[in-house]
Amino acid sequence: MKLVFRWYGQSDPVTLDQIRQIPSVTGIVSAIYSVPVGQAWQEADILALKKEIESKGLSFEVVESIPVHEDIKLHRGDYQHYIDNYKLTIRRLAKAGIRCICYNFMPVFDWTRSRLNHTLSDGSTALVYYKEDVKQMNPTKMSLPGWDSSYQPEQIEELISAYQSLGEEGLWKNLEYFIKEIVPVAIECDVYLGIHPDDPPWSVFGIPRIITNEENLDRFLSLYQDKHHGISLCSGSLGCTSCNNIPKLVRKYAGAGRIPFAHIRNVKILKDGSFEESAHDSSYGSLDIVEILKAYHDSGFDGYIRPDHGRMIWGETGKPGYGLYDRALGAVYIKGIWEALGHESKNH
Ligand code: DNO
């Protein structure tokens, strides 16, 4: 496994100099954030980012994410043009040495939370999803850090109603079209594509979400039988419902070589199905992180792993979920477990 860390580029309050000092982190996960969704990334920008990362002794082999334009998800308007740009970006990234690309197919909104700074009992703050609060939220009048903020309220309204009429089966059909277009390019360039599960893995604001559970992941993978078509398995996204058994999913899909990229995040599921993000350590959340990592280890996983959202601790302020300290603790926790698993398997 290769331990990597997400970095948002020069605007990120966390610096590469800080990241390079986290024990065992060898690479960066990043993207070109200045390009409007749908446009191809320029070779010069990719190479400049790579150069900056490599100058700090870190590798740049994973991109998260190339966003998918809504016209592709809705299969309307300029979808073919945006798919062609997507392919061009894949080719350019591969040429620059990128081996793994994460993306998602969530309509309009990326990850959704009701609060970004809920204070936990130890005084740290975390992202939370309280079902009752989400019911009161109006997505046309707000924005979360993972969302595309370029839309006007009327555009969001129009998109929501377009997805409501498209429905789940319509979204599947459009995903299938997209996959059949881009996976051959990934195969040709030997780049591993990993879809990120929907976060949370259920419908929000009445629009369909389909990358949510085992049955749908099976269906997704069967769209193209090739290892370049896989999953960025995010334990916290799928794991915020106890219907998903993460160690079981990891054994199944990592065992089949279909997980190029793993996100390790812990969440605490509450009685009404709401959840709070927690420290990575198993005892703080509902997920057994040792069991999850053991499933990867037993499967001979040699892909990329990154710690996912962290809480804000020690007075840090910054990008919600993406501060330095708690994610660094997560990285070291992951590495510690991995090392112990290696010793255990040697001694048996
Ligand atoms: C949240 C992230 C997601 C993820 C995208 C991948 O912090 O895990 O925003 O990067 O969904 O496309």
Coordinates of N, CA, C and O and ligand atoms in Angstrom, one line a residue, residues 6 64-65 102-104 106 110-111 196 263 265 306 308-309 322, ligand 1:
R6 N -4.2 14.1 0.8 CA -4.8 15.1 -0.1 C -4.3 16.5 0.2 O -4.3 16.9 1.3
E64 N -7.6 13.4 -7.5 CA -9.0 13.4 -7.0 C -9.4 14.9 -7.0 O -8.8 15.7 -6.3
S65 N -10.4 15.2 -7.7 CA -11.1 14.4 -8.8 C -11.0 15.2 -10.1 O -10.8 16.3 -10.1
C102 N -9.7 9.5 -9.4 CA -10.9 9.3 -8.6 C -11.9 10.3 -9.2 O -11.6 11.4 -9.6
Y103 N -13.2 9.9 -9.2 CA -14.2 10.8 -9.7 C -15.5 10.4 -9.0 O -15.5 9.3 -8.3
N104 N -16.6 11.1 -9.2 CA -17.9 10.6 -8.7 C -19.0 11.0 -9.7 O -18.8 11.8 -10.6
M106 N -22.2 11.8 -8.5 CA -23.3 12.3 -7.7 C -23.9 13.5 -8.4 O -23.2 14.5 -8.7
D110 N -21.9 17.2 -4.2 CA -20.9 16.2 -3.8 C -21.3 15.9 -2.3 O -22.5 15.8 -2.0
W111 N -20.3 15.7 -1.4 CA -20.7 15.3 -0.1 C -21.6 16.4 0.6 O -21.4 17.6 0.4
H196 N -15.9 7.3 -6.7 CA -16.1 7.6 -5.3 C -17.6 7.3 -5.0 O -18.5 7.8 -5.7
H263 N -10.1 5.2 0.8 CA -10.2 6.4 1.7 C -10.5 5.8 3.1 O -11.5 5.0 3.2
R265 N -11.9 6.6 6.7 CA -12.5 7.6 7.5 C -13.5 6.8 8.5 O -14.0 5.8 8.1
R306 N -5.5 6.8 1.6 CA -5.3 8.1 2.3 C -6.2 8.2 3.5 O -7.3 7.6 3.5
D308 N -8.9 10.1 5.5 CA -9.9 11.0 5.0 C -10.2 12.1 6.0 O -9.3 12.4 6.7
H309 N -11.4 12.6 5.9 CA -11.7 13.8 6.8 C -11.1 13.7 8.2 O -11.2 12.6 8.8
Y322 N -10.4 18.9 6.2 CA -9.0 18.8 5.6 C -7.9 19.6 6.2 O -7.1 20.1 5.6
Ligands
DNO1 C1 -14.9 14.5 0.4 C2 -14.3 13.7 -0.7 C3 -15.2 13.9 -1.9 C4 -14.4 13.3 -3.1 C5 -15.2 13.3 -4.3 C6 -14.5 12.4 -5.3 O1 -14.2 15.1 1.2 O2 -14.2 12.4 -0.3 O3 -15.3 15.3 -2.2 O4 -13.2 13.9 -3.3 O5 -16.5 12.9 -4.2 O6 -15.0 12.6 -6.6

